[in-house]
Every structure is written in structure tokens, then in C-alpha cells.
CSV table of C-alpha atoms in Angstrom, one decimal:
chain,number,residue,atom,x,y,z
M,842,MET,CA,87.6,109.1,94.2
M,843,ASN,CA,91.2,109.3,95.1
M,844,LEU,CA,92.8,107.3,97.8
M,845,ASN,CA,94.6,109.0,100.6
M,846,ALA,CA,95.3,108.8,104.4
M,847,THR,CA,91.6,109.3,105.1
M,848,LEU,CA,91.4,105.5,104.7
M,849,PHE,CA,93.6,104.8,107.7
M,850,ALA,CA,91.9,107.4,109.8
M,851,GLN,CA,88.5,106.0,109.0
M,852,PHE,CA,89.8,102.5,109.8
M,853,VAL,CA,90.7,103.7,113.3
M,854,VAL,CA,87.5,105.6,113.8
M,855,PHE,CA,85.5,102.5,112.8
M,856,PHE,CA,87.1,100.5,115.6
M,857,ILE,CA,86.8,103.2,118.2
M,858,LEU,CA,83.0,103.6,117.5
M,859,ALA,CA,82.5,99.8,117.5
M,860,TRP,CA,84.4,99.6,120.8
M,861,PHE,CA,82.3,102.3,122.3
M,862,THR,CA,79.1,100.6,121.3
M,863,MET,CA,80.3,97.3,122.6
M,864,LYS,CA,81.3,98.8,125.9
M,865,PHE,CA,78.5,101.3,126.7
M,866,VAL,CA,75.5,100.9,124.3
M,867,TRP,CA,75.0,97.2,123.6
M,868,PRO,CA,75.1,95.6,127.1
M,869,PRO,CA,72.6,97.9,128.9
M,870,ILE,CA,70.0,97.6,126.1
M,871,VAL,CA,70.4,93.9,125.7
M,872,LYS,CA,70.2,93.5,129.5
M,873,ALA,CA,67.0,95.5,129.6
M,874,LEU,CA,65.5,93.4,126.8
M,875,ASP,CA,66.4,90.2,128.4
M,876,GLU,CA,65.1,91.3,131.8
M,877,ARG,CA,61.8,92.4,130.2
M,878,ALA,CA,61.6,89.1,128.3
M,879,LYS,CA,62.0,87.3,131.7
M,880,LYS,CA,59.4,89.5,133.3
M,881,VAL,CA,56.9,88.8,130.6
M,882,ALA,CA,57.7,85.1,130.8
M,883,ASP,CA,57.2,85.2,134.6
M,884,GLY,CA,54.0,87.1,134.3
M,885,LEU,CA,52.6,84.6,131.8
M,886,ALA,CA,53.7,81.7,134.1
M,887,ALA,CA,52.0,83.4,137.1
M,888,ALA,CA,48.8,83.9,135.1
M,889,ASP,CA,48.8,80.2,134.1
M,890,LYS,CA,49.4,79.3,137.8
M,891,ALA,CA,46.5,81.5,138.9
M,892,LYS,CA,44.2,79.9,136.4
M,893,THR,CA,45.1,76.5,137.6
M,894,ASP,CA,44.7,77.6,141.2
M,895,LEU,CA,41.3,79.1,140.4
M,896,ALA,CA,40.1,75.8,138.8
M,897,LEU,CA,41.3,73.9,141.9
M,898,ALA,CA,39.5,76.3,144.2
M,899,GLU,CA,36.3,76.0,142.2
M,900,LYS,CA,36.6,72.2,142.4
M,901,ARG,CA,37.1,72.4,146.2
M,902,VAL,CA,34.1,74.7,146.5
M,903,VAL,CA,31.9,72.2,144.7
M,904,GLU,CA,33.3,69.4,146.9
M,905,GLU,CA,32.6,71.4,150.1
M,906,LEU,CA,29.1,72.2,149.0
M,907,ARG,CA,28.4,68.6,148.3
M,908,LYS,CA,29.8,67.6,151.7
M,909,ALA,CA,27.7,70.3,153.5
M,910,ARG,CA,24.6,69.1,151.7
M,911,GLU,CA,25.3,65.5,152.6
M,912,SER,CA,25.9,66.3,156.3
M,913,ALA,CA,22.7,68.4,156.4
M,914,THR,CA,20.8,65.4,155.0
M,915,ASP,CA,22.4,63.2,157.6
M,916,VAL,CA,21.5,65.6,160.4
M,917,ARG,CA,17.9,65.8,159.3
M,918,ALA,CA,17.6,62.0,159.0
M,919,THR,CA,19.0,61.6,162.5
M,920,ALA,CA,16.7,64.3,163.9
M,921,GLU,CA,13.7,62.6,162.3
M,922,LYS,CA,14.7,59.3,163.6
M,923,GLN,CA,15.2,60.7,167.1
M,924,ALA,CA,11.9,62.4,167.0
M,925,ALA,CA,10.2,59.2,166.0
M,926,ILE,CA,11.9,57.4,168.9
M,927,LEU,CA,10.8,60.2,171.3
M,928,ILE,CA,7.2,60.0,170.1
M,929,GLU,CA,7.2,56.2,170.3
M,930,GLU,CA,8.6,56.4,173.9
M,931,ALA,CA,6.0,59.0,174.9
M,932,ARG,CA,3.3,56.8,173.4
M,933,THR,CA,4.4,53.8,175.3
M,934,GLU,CA,4.7,55.7,178.5
M,935,ALA,CA,1.2,57.1,178.0
M,936,ALA,CA,-0.2,53.7,177.4
M,937,ARG,CA,1.6,52.4,180.5
M,938,ILE,CA,0.2,55.2,182.6
M,939,VAL,CA,-3.3,54.6,181.3
M,940,ALA,CA,-3.1,50.9,181.9
M,941,ALA,CA,-1.8,51.5,185.5
M,942,ALA,CA,-4.6,53.9,186.2
M,943,ARG,CA,-7.2,51.5,184.8
M,944,THR,CA,-5.8,48.6,187.0
M,945,ALA,CA,-5.8,50.8,190.1
M,946,ALA,CA,-9.4,51.9,189.4
M,947,GLU,CA,-10.5,48.4,188.7
M,948,GLN,CA,-8.9,47.2,192.0
M,949,GLU,CA,-10.5,50.0,193.9
M,950,ALA,CA,-13.8,49.2,192.3
M,951,GLY,CA,-13.4,45.5,193.2
M,952,ALA,CA,-12.6,46.3,196.8
M,953,ALA,CA,-15.6,48.6,197.1
M,954,MET,CA,-17.8,45.9,195.6
M,955,GLN,CA,-16.5,43.4,198.1
M,956,LYS,CA,-17.1,45.8,200.9
M,957,ALA,CA,-20.6,46.5,199.7
M,958,LYS,CA,-21.3,42.8,199.3
M,959,GLU,CA,-20.1,42.1,202.8
M,960,GLY,CA,-22.2,45.0,204.2
M,961,LEU,CA,-25.2,43.7,202.2
M,962,ARG,CA,-24.6,40.2,203.5
M,963,ASP,CA,-24.5,41.4,207.1
M,964,GLN,CA,-27.7,43.4,206.5
M,965,VAL,CA,-29.4,40.5,204.8
M,966,ALA,CA,-28.4,38.2,207.7
M,967,GLN,CA,-29.7,40.7,210.2
M,968,LEU,CA,-32.9,41.1,208.2
M,969,ALA,CA,-33.3,37.3,208.1
M,970,VAL,CA,-32.7,37.1,211.8
M,971,VAL,CA,-35.0,39.9,212.4
M,972,GLY,CA,-37.6,38.2,210.1
M,973,ALA,CA,-37.1,35.0,211.8
M,974,GLU,CA,-37.3,36.6,215.2
M,975,ARG,CA,-40.5,38.2,214.2
M,976,ILE,CA,-41.9,34.9,213.0
M,977,LEU,CA,-40.6,32.8,215.8
M,978,ARG,CA,-40.6,35.3,218.6
M,979,LYS,CA,-41.6,33.0,221.2
M,980,GLU,CA,-40.2,29.7,220.4
M,981,ILE,CA,-36.9,30.6,219.1
M,982,ASN,CA,-34.2,31.7,221.4
M,983,ALA,CA,-31.7,33.9,219.6
M,984,GLU,CA,-28.9,32.8,221.7
M,985,VAL,CA,-29.8,29.2,221.2
M,986,HIS,CA,-29.9,29.5,217.6
M,987,SER,CA,-27.0,31.9,217.1
M,988,ASP,CA,-24.8,29.1,215.7
M,989,LEU,CA,-27.4,28.3,213.2
M,990,LEU,CA,-27.7,31.9,212.3
M,991,ALA,CA,-24.0,32.3,211.9
M,992,ASN,CA,-23.9,29.3,209.6
M,993,LEU,CA,-26.6,30.8,207.6
M,994,LYS,CA,-24.8,34.1,207.3
M,995,GLN,CA,-21.8,32.3,206.1
M,996,GLU,CA,-23.7,30.6,203.3
M,997,LEU,CA,-25.1,33.8,202.0
D,134,MET,CA,72.5,140.9,88.7
D,135,ALA,CA,74.2,143.6,86.7
D,136,THR,CA,76.6,144.8,89.4
D,137,GLY,CA,79.5,143.7,87.3
D,138,HIS,CA,81.2,142.2,90.3
D,139,GLU,CA,79.6,138.8,90.4
D,140,VAL,CA,81.7,135.8,89.8
D,141,GLN,CA,81.2,134.1,86.5
D,142,ALA,CA,78.6,131.4,87.0
D,143,PRO,CA,80.4,128.0,86.8
D,144,THR,CA,79.6,125.7,83.9
D,145,ALA,CA,77.8,122.4,84.6
D,146,GLY,CA,81.1,120.5,84.5
D,147,GLU,CA,82.8,122.9,86.9
D,148,TYR,CA,79.9,122.8,89.2
D,149,ILE,CA,79.9,119.0,89.4
D,150,ASN,CA,83.7,118.8,89.7
D,151,HIS,CA,83.7,121.3,92.5
D,152,HIS,CA,81.1,119.4,94.4
D,153,LEU,CA,83.0,116.1,93.9
D,154,THR,CA,86.3,117.5,95.3
D,155,HIS,CA,87.2,116.8,98.9
D,156,LEU,CA,88.6,119.4,101.2
D,157,ASN,CA,92.0,118.2,102.3
D,158,GLN,CA,94.6,119.9,104.5
D,159,THR,CA,96.2,121.7,101.4
D,160,GLY,CA,92.9,123.2,100.3
D,161,HIS,CA,93.7,122.1,96.7
D,162,PRO,CA,92.2,119.1,94.8
D,163,GLN,CA,94.2,115.9,95.1
D,164,GLN,CA,96.3,115.5,91.9
D,165,ASN,CA,97.3,111.8,92.1
D,166,ILE,CA,95.0,108.8,92.3
D,167,VAL,CA,96.8,107.7,95.5
D,168,ASP,CA,98.5,110.2,97.8
D,169,TRP,CA,99.0,109.0,101.4
D,170,SER,CA,100.2,112.4,102.5
D,171,LEU,CA,96.7,113.9,102.2
D,172,ILE,CA,93.7,113.5,104.4
D,173,ASN,CA,90.2,114.5,103.6
D,174,ILE,CA,89.2,116.9,106.4
D,175,ASP,CA,85.5,117.1,105.4
D,176,THR,CA,85.1,113.3,105.4
D,177,MET,CA,86.8,113.0,108.8
D,178,PHE,CA,84.9,115.9,110.3
D,179,TRP,CA,81.5,114.7,109.2
D,180,SER,CA,82.0,111.0,109.8
D,181,ILE,CA,83.3,111.6,113.3
D,182,THR,CA,80.7,114.2,114.2
D,183,ILE,CA,77.9,112.0,112.9
D,184,GLY,CA,79.4,109.0,114.7
D,185,VAL,CA,79.7,110.8,118.0
D,186,ILE,CA,76.2,112.3,117.8
D,187,THR,CA,74.7,108.9,116.9
D,188,LEU,CA,76.5,107.1,119.6
D,189,PHE,CA,75.6,109.8,122.1
D,190,PHE,CA,72.0,109.2,121.5
D,191,LEU,CA,72.4,105.4,121.6
D,192,TRP,CA,74.3,105.8,124.8
D,193,ARG,CA,71.6,107.9,126.3
D,194,ALA,CA,69.0,105.3,125.4
D,195,ALA,CA,71.2,102.6,126.8
D,196,SER,CA,72.0,104.4,130.1
D,197,LYS,CA,68.3,105.1,130.7
D,198,ALA,CA,67.2,101.7,129.5
D,199,THR,CA,64.6,100.1,131.8
D,200,SER,CA,63.3,96.6,131.7
D,201,GLY,CA,59.9,98.1,132.6
D,202,VAL,CA,57.7,99.9,130.1
D,203,PRO,CA,60.1,101.6,127.7
D,204,GLY,CA,59.7,105.1,126.4
D,205,ARG,CA,59.3,105.7,122.7
D,206,PHE,CA,62.9,106.5,122.1
D,207,GLN,CA,64.1,103.5,124.0
D,208,ALA,CA,61.6,101.3,122.1
D,209,ALA,CA,62.9,102.7,118.8
D,210,VAL,CA,66.5,101.9,119.8
D,211,GLU,CA,65.4,98.5,121.0
D,212,ILE,CA,63.8,97.7,117.7
D,213,ILE,CA,67.1,98.3,115.9
D,214,VAL,CA,69.1,96.4,118.5
D,215,GLU,CA,66.7,93.4,118.4
D,216,MET,CA,66.9,93.4,114.6
D,217,VAL,CA,70.7,93.4,114.6
D,218,ALA,CA,70.8,90.9,117.4
D,219,ASP,CA,68.5,88.5,115.5
D,220,GLN,CA,70.6,88.8,112.4
D,221,ALA,CA,73.8,88.3,114.3
D,222,LYS,CA,72.4,85.3,116.0
D,223,GLY,CA,71.4,83.7,112.7
D,224,ILE,CA,74.7,84.3,111.0
D,225,VAL,CA,77.4,84.2,113.6
D,226,HIS,CA,77.0,81.0,115.7
D,227,SER,CA,79.6,81.7,118.3
D,228,ALA,CA,78.0,83.5,121.3
D,229,GLU,CA,81.5,84.6,122.4
D,230,SER,CA,82.2,86.3,119.1
D,231,ARG,CA,78.7,87.9,119.1
D,232,LYS,CA,79.7,89.9,122.1
D,233,PHE,CA,81.9,92.0,119.8
D,234,VAL,CA,80.4,91.4,116.4
D,235,ALA,CA,76.8,92.3,117.2
D,236,PRO,CA,77.6,95.7,118.7
D,237,LEU,CA,79.9,96.2,115.7
D,238,ALA,CA,77.1,95.4,113.3
D,239,LEU,CA,74.8,97.8,115.2
D,240,THR,CA,77.5,100.6,115.0
D,241,VAL,CA,77.9,99.9,111.3
D,242,PHE,CA,74.2,100.0,110.6
D,243,VAL,CA,73.3,103.1,112.5
D,244,TRP,CA,76.5,105.1,111.7
D,245,ILE,CA,76.3,104.3,108.0
D,246,PHE,CA,72.6,105.1,107.9
D,247,MET,CA,73.2,108.5,109.5
D,248,MET,CA,76.1,109.3,107.2
D,249,ASN,CA,74.1,108.3,104.1
D,250,ALA,CA,71.2,110.4,105.4
D,251,MET,CA,73.4,113.5,105.0
D,252,ASP,CA,72.6,113.0,101.3
D,253,LEU,CA,69.1,114.2,102.0
D,254,LEU,CA,70.2,117.6,103.2
D,255,PRO,CA,70.0,120.3,100.5
D,256,LEU,CA,73.0,119.8,98.3
D,257,ASP,CA,74.5,123.2,98.5
D,258,LEU,CA,73.4,124.2,102.0
D,259,LEU,CA,76.3,123.1,104.2
D,260,PRO,CA,79.0,123.7,101.5
D,261,THR,CA,77.7,127.3,101.0
D,262,LEU,CA,77.5,127.9,104.7
D,263,PHE,CA,81.1,126.7,104.9
D,264,GLN,CA,82.2,128.9,102.1
D,265,LEU,CA,80.5,131.9,103.8
D,266,ALA,CA,82.1,131.0,107.1
D,267,THR,CA,85.6,130.7,105.7
D,268,GLY,CA,85.2,133.6,103.3
D,269,ASN,CA,86.5,131.4,100.5
D,270,SER,CA,83.9,131.1,97.8
D,271,HIS,CA,85.9,128.2,96.2
D,272,ALA,CA,86.3,126.2,99.4
D,273,TYR,CA,85.7,122.5,98.9
D,274,MET,CA,83.2,120.7,101.2
D,275,ARG,CA,81.6,117.3,100.8
D,276,ILE,CA,79.2,116.4,103.5
D,277,VAL,CA,78.4,112.7,102.7
D,278,PRO,CA,81.3,110.7,104.2
D,279,THR,CA,80.1,107.4,102.6
D,280,ALA,CA,80.4,109.0,99.2
D,281,ASP,CA,84.2,109.0,99.9
D,282,LEU,CA,85.9,105.8,98.8
D,283,ASN,CA,88.5,106.3,101.6
D,284,ALA,CA,85.7,106.1,104.2
D,285,THR,CA,84.0,103.0,102.8
D,286,LEU,CA,87.2,101.1,102.1
D,287,GLY,CA,88.5,102.1,105.5
D,288,MET,CA,85.5,100.4,107.0
D,289,SER,CA,85.6,97.4,104.7
D,290,ILE,CA,89.3,96.9,105.5
D,291,GLY,CA,88.3,97.1,109.1
D,292,VAL,CA,85.9,94.2,108.5
D,293,LEU,CA,88.6,92.3,106.7
D,294,THR,CA,90.9,92.8,109.7
D,295,ILE,CA,88.2,91.4,111.9
D,296,CYS,CA,87.7,88.4,109.6
D,297,LEU,CA,91.4,87.6,109.6
D,298,TRP,CA,91.5,87.9,113.4
D,299,TYR,CA,88.6,85.5,113.8
D,300,ASN,CA,90.1,83.1,111.2
D,301,ILE,CA,93.2,82.9,113.3
D,302,LYS,CA,91.3,82.9,116.6
D,303,ILE,CA,88.9,80.1,115.7
D,304,LYS,CA,91.2,77.8,113.5
D,305,GLY,CA,94.5,78.7,115.0
D,306,PHE,CA,97.3,80.2,112.8
D,307,GLY,CA,98.4,76.8,111.5
D,308,GLY,CA,94.8,75.8,110.7
D,309,TRP,CA,94.1,79.0,108.9
D,310,VAL,CA,97.3,78.8,106.8
D,311,HIS,CA,96.5,75.2,106.0
D,312,GLU,CA,93.0,76.3,104.9
D,313,LEU,CA,94.5,79.1,102.7
D,314,PHE,CA,96.4,76.4,100.7
D,315,ALA,CA,94.0,73.5,100.9
D,316,ALA,CA,90.7,75.1,100.2
D,317,PRO,CA,88.6,75.4,98.1
D,318,PHE,CA,89.9,72.7,95.6
D,319,GLY,CA,91.4,70.2,97.9
D,320,ASP,CA,94.5,69.2,100.0
D,321,LYS,CA,96.9,68.2,97.1
D,322,TRP,CA,100.4,69.7,96.8
D,323,PHE,CA,99.9,70.6,93.2
D,324,LEU,CA,96.7,72.5,94.0
D,325,TYR,CA,98.3,74.7,96.7
D,326,PRO,CA,99.2,77.6,94.3
D,327,VAL,CA,95.7,77.6,92.8
D,328,ASN,CA,94.0,77.4,96.2
D,329,PHE,CA,96.1,80.2,97.6
D,330,MET,CA,95.4,82.4,94.6
D,331,MET,CA,91.7,81.8,94.9
D,332,GLN,CA,91.8,82.7,98.6
D,333,LEU,CA,93.6,85.9,97.9
D,334,ILE,CA,91.2,86.8,95.2
D,335,GLU,CA,88.3,85.9,97.5
D,336,PHE,CA,89.5,88.2,100.3
D,337,ALA,CA,90.3,91.0,98.0
D,338,ALA,CA,87.0,90.7,96.1
D,339,LYS,CA,85.0,90.6,99.4
D,340,THR,CA,86.7,93.7,100.8
D,341,ILE,CA,86.8,95.8,97.7
D,342,SER,CA,83.2,95.0,96.7
D,343,HIS,CA,82.1,95.6,100.3
D,344,GLY,CA,83.5,99.1,100.3
D,345,MET,CA,82.8,99.9,96.6
D,346,ARG,CA,79.1,98.9,96.8
D,347,LEU,CA,78.4,101.5,99.5
D,348,PHE,CA,80.6,104.1,97.9
D,349,GLY,CA,79.1,103.6,94.5
D,350,ASN,CA,75.6,103.9,95.6
D,351,MET,CA,76.1,107.0,97.6
D,352,TYR,CA,78.4,108.6,95.0
D,353,ALA,CA,75.8,108.0,92.3
D,354,GLY,CA,73.0,109.3,94.5
D,355,GLU,CA,74.9,112.4,95.2
D,356,LEU,CA,75.7,112.8,91.5
D,357,VAL,CA,72.0,112.5,90.6
D,358,PHE,CA,71.2,115.2,93.1
D,359,MET,CA,73.8,117.4,91.4
D,360,LEU,CA,72.3,116.8,88.0
D,361,ILE,CA,68.8,117.7,89.4
D,362,ALA,CA,70.3,120.8,90.9
D,363,LEU,CA,71.8,121.7,87.5
D,364,MET,CA,68.5,121.3,85.9
D,365,GLY,CA,66.9,123.7,88.3
D,366,ALA,CA,69.8,126.1,88.0
D,367,ALA,CA,69.3,126.3,84.2
D,368,TRP,CA,65.8,127.6,84.4
D,369,GLY,CA,66.9,131.2,84.1
D,370,THR,CA,68.7,130.5,80.8
D,371,ALA,CA,66.1,128.3,79.2
D,372,GLY,CA,63.6,131.0,78.2
D,373,VAL,CA,60.1,129.7,77.8
D,374,ALA,CA,61.0,126.3,79.1
D,375,GLY,CA,62.5,127.8,82.2
D,376,PRO,CA,59.4,127.3,84.5
D,377,LEU,CA,59.2,123.7,83.2
D,378,LEU,CA,62.8,123.1,84.4
D,379,PHE,CA,62.0,124.6,87.8
D,380,VAL,CA,59.0,122.3,88.1
D,381,GLY,CA,61.1,119.5,86.9
D,382,HIS,CA,63.7,120.2,89.6
D,383,VAL,CA,61.1,120.1,92.3
D,384,LEU,CA,59.4,116.9,91.0
D,385,ALA,CA,62.7,115.0,90.2
D,386,GLY,CA,64.3,116.2,93.5
D,387,SER,CA,61.4,115.1,95.6
D,388,ALA,CA,61.1,111.7,93.8
D,389,TRP,CA,64.8,111.0,94.0
D,390,ALA,CA,65.0,112.1,97.7
D,391,ILE,CA,62.1,109.8,98.5
D,392,PHE,CA,63.6,106.9,96.6
D,393,HIS,CA,66.9,107.7,98.3
D,394,ILE,CA,65.4,107.1,101.7
D,395,LEU,CA,65.1,103.4,100.6
D,396,ILE,CA,68.7,103.4,99.2
D,397,ILE,CA,70.4,104.8,102.3
D,398,THR,CA,68.6,102.4,104.5
D,399,LEU,CA,69.2,99.5,102.2
D,400,GLN,CA,72.9,100.2,101.8
D,401,ALA,CA,73.4,100.6,105.5
D,402,PHE,CA,71.6,97.3,106.0
D,403,ILE,CA,73.6,95.5,103.3
D,404,PHE,CA,76.9,96.8,104.7
D,405,MET,CA,75.8,95.5,108.1
D,406,MET,CA,74.6,92.1,106.8
D,407,LEU,CA,77.8,91.6,104.7
D,408,THR,CA,79.9,92.4,107.8
D,409,LEU,CA,78.0,89.7,109.7
D,410,VAL,CA,78.2,87.2,106.8
D,411,TYR,CA,82.0,87.7,106.3
D,412,VAL,CA,82.7,87.4,110.0
D,413,GLY,CA,80.4,84.3,110.0
D,414,GLN,CA,82.4,82.8,107.2
D,415,ALA,CA,85.6,83.3,109.2
D,416,HIS,CA,84.1,81.0,111.8
D,417,GLU,CA,83.4,78.1,109.3
D,418,SER,CA,86.0,75.7,108.2
D,419,HIS,CA,86.0,74.5,104.7
């Protein structure tokens, strides 16, 4: 354990090695470490963001489903209402047509009855005249009594 | 071995002394406690070689570093870098200073760990290979640079220099000189000498204990390995107890080596932490 010039040499070597480390060893390694730390931090942040996004998307899906269900219900209600209206309209129309047909038939029947009545009336008048003629062949002049006969016919 | 040519086996004392002697440019052991004309070639060679190899691997990891999925090697380097960066962040509060101090702490930790780990290689392996290569069976070679006080004190004085630099940079030269005389006891003229003495002692104690702690641990660790090696080496001379010594060598060597893994890591960590703490203190005003 004697002291000699080795001490000074070692002093110099010490600084040269430290300088080398400072210049060529330390900065690249620390840079790589820092970059990796940043990458990891970024990755974690991205994962967090993705999680939030997923939750948002799920919420939106639920919302959209609800909307779709609602609008389907609306559509069905409208369709049912429209169908009811159509049925109602058809029913009204049918009733109207039936009524019209009945009225027309009744009118026709009335007219036919009138006609028949008149025909009958004529025939009865003629029969009456014929009867009267047969009864009063001689004394009654058809022409003289035609006014009378016409009045009679009118009264029937 | 009755060839008659073998070298007389060294005594235990000679063996340990030989292993604790550095190879300097003269090839002879240093005679004086302090001799600035000598330089320990083995310490310089191993510390620079280990430093260059270590930094080469770190540099490779750094130049291929990707912010994507890291490979195993990159991940391993990143664990160390993160650990050092966290410690630096907790102790040195100036982000500007950390740009230099944190890499410095990383260098200190990895480099010292690798130098300490040389202790785990078989004690005589590299020195024997060196002796064979040079053809000098008495050549000195110590392979653990941190078991050389020059190396550890060189580094701790480097840390001291950095502390002084940051003291002046953060507080200004005037502010620092004022602190030298006004702290820790107070800004009174009659306290200036005491304060200044305290500051000098503080800086000296920090630096010397910083270097001595690492040196002491590694030196003692090496010494224990030598003692274990001596125990094993004595098995041929111990008669009946010989096999026991051999088993003892294996057991004690394994146990100490496993325990030493903790020590070399801990000492590297402590040196790094104290470096950060001392630099952090340089940023704080009293």
C-alpha cells in the first residue's frame, strides 16, 4: 500500500471513462427509456380513450334501439288507425249504395203499382160500362152517358 | 519432485508478500511509502483494460438501444441505468448537474464492480500466466486494481475535485470561501479558524475514507483468498491432516468467494452512493 504516480494516472483515467459514459453511453439509453415510458403512457391513454368510446357507442346503440322501437310502434298505430278509417269509409259507402238501391227499387215498385192501378182502373171502368151496357142495352146510349161514365171512372 | 532443480517453495510470508507487491516500471518492489517516480503497471493495465471492455459493452447496448421491446442485454443495462438515475435524482437535485453526475455514478458503479470482480478469478491464475509469458518466475502481478490504494484514492480525489468544482459553480467562489470560514459553527470572526479547520478536516476525511473504504475491503478480501490458498498449499506437508486442509481450502474458498460476490457489489454501490452524496452536499449551502 505505497503511494506513487499511479494515483494521478488513475485520476485521469477516472475522468476519461466518466466523460465517455456521459457522451456515448448515458444519453442513448436514457433517451430509449424516456421514449418507452412515453409510449407506454400513450398506450394506456389510448386504451382509456377506447374504453370511453366503447361505453359511448354502447349508450348510442341502446338509444338507437329505443328510437327504432318507438318509431315502429308509431308506424303500427298509424297503420291501424288508417285501416280503421278505411274500413269505416267502406262501411259507409256500402250502406249508402244499399240505401240508394233500396230507394230506386222502391220507386220502381211504386211506379209499377201506380201503372197497374191505372190499368186496373181502366179495366174496371170498362167492365162497369160493359156491365151497364149489358144491363141497359136499350135505354142507355153510350154516347149520351159518356160524360157520366168518365166521371165515374175518375172517382174509382 | 526430486529433480533437484526446483525452486525452493516460498514460505507463507514470502508468498503473501509477493502477491501483495505491485509490478512497477522498475520490476522491483517500491521501497518508500511515497515515491512519485514509480507507476504501477499492473494496476494501470487492468483498470484501463477493464474500463475499456466495460464501457465497450455499455456503448454497444447504448448504440443499439431501442425504445421498443428491449433485448435481454439492453434490459440488463437499463436496470442498472435506471437504478443509478433514480439514486442520482434523489440525491442531486440539480438536473443540469445530473447530466454529468449521473453518468459519472454509472461509470463508477460498473467499473468498480468489474475491477472488484477480478478478485473472484483464481488467485494465482493470471500472475502465473504472466510469469510464464515473461519467463520471470518472480515477476510481480496484481490483478485487482481496487486493491491498490493509488487507484481508489485516485478516484476519490477525482470525486473531491468534482465536489470542489460544483461548490464553486453553485455558490460562486466568494460564496464558497465564505462558507469555508462561516460554517459549520457560525459567521463570527473569532470562529473563522475553527470553522476553516473543520472544513479542511471534513474534506480530507471524506476523500480519504472514500478511497480507503474500497481499498480496505478489496485488500482484505484478497488477503483472505491468499490465506485460504496457503491452507490448501500446506496439505502436502500436514501428513494425516493433509486431506482435511484440502477440503478446508475448497469449502472456505467457495464460502468466501460467494460472500465476496456480496462485498464487491456492495462496495461498488457504496462508492457510487458516496460519490452522489458528496456531490449532492456540494450543491447545498449551510
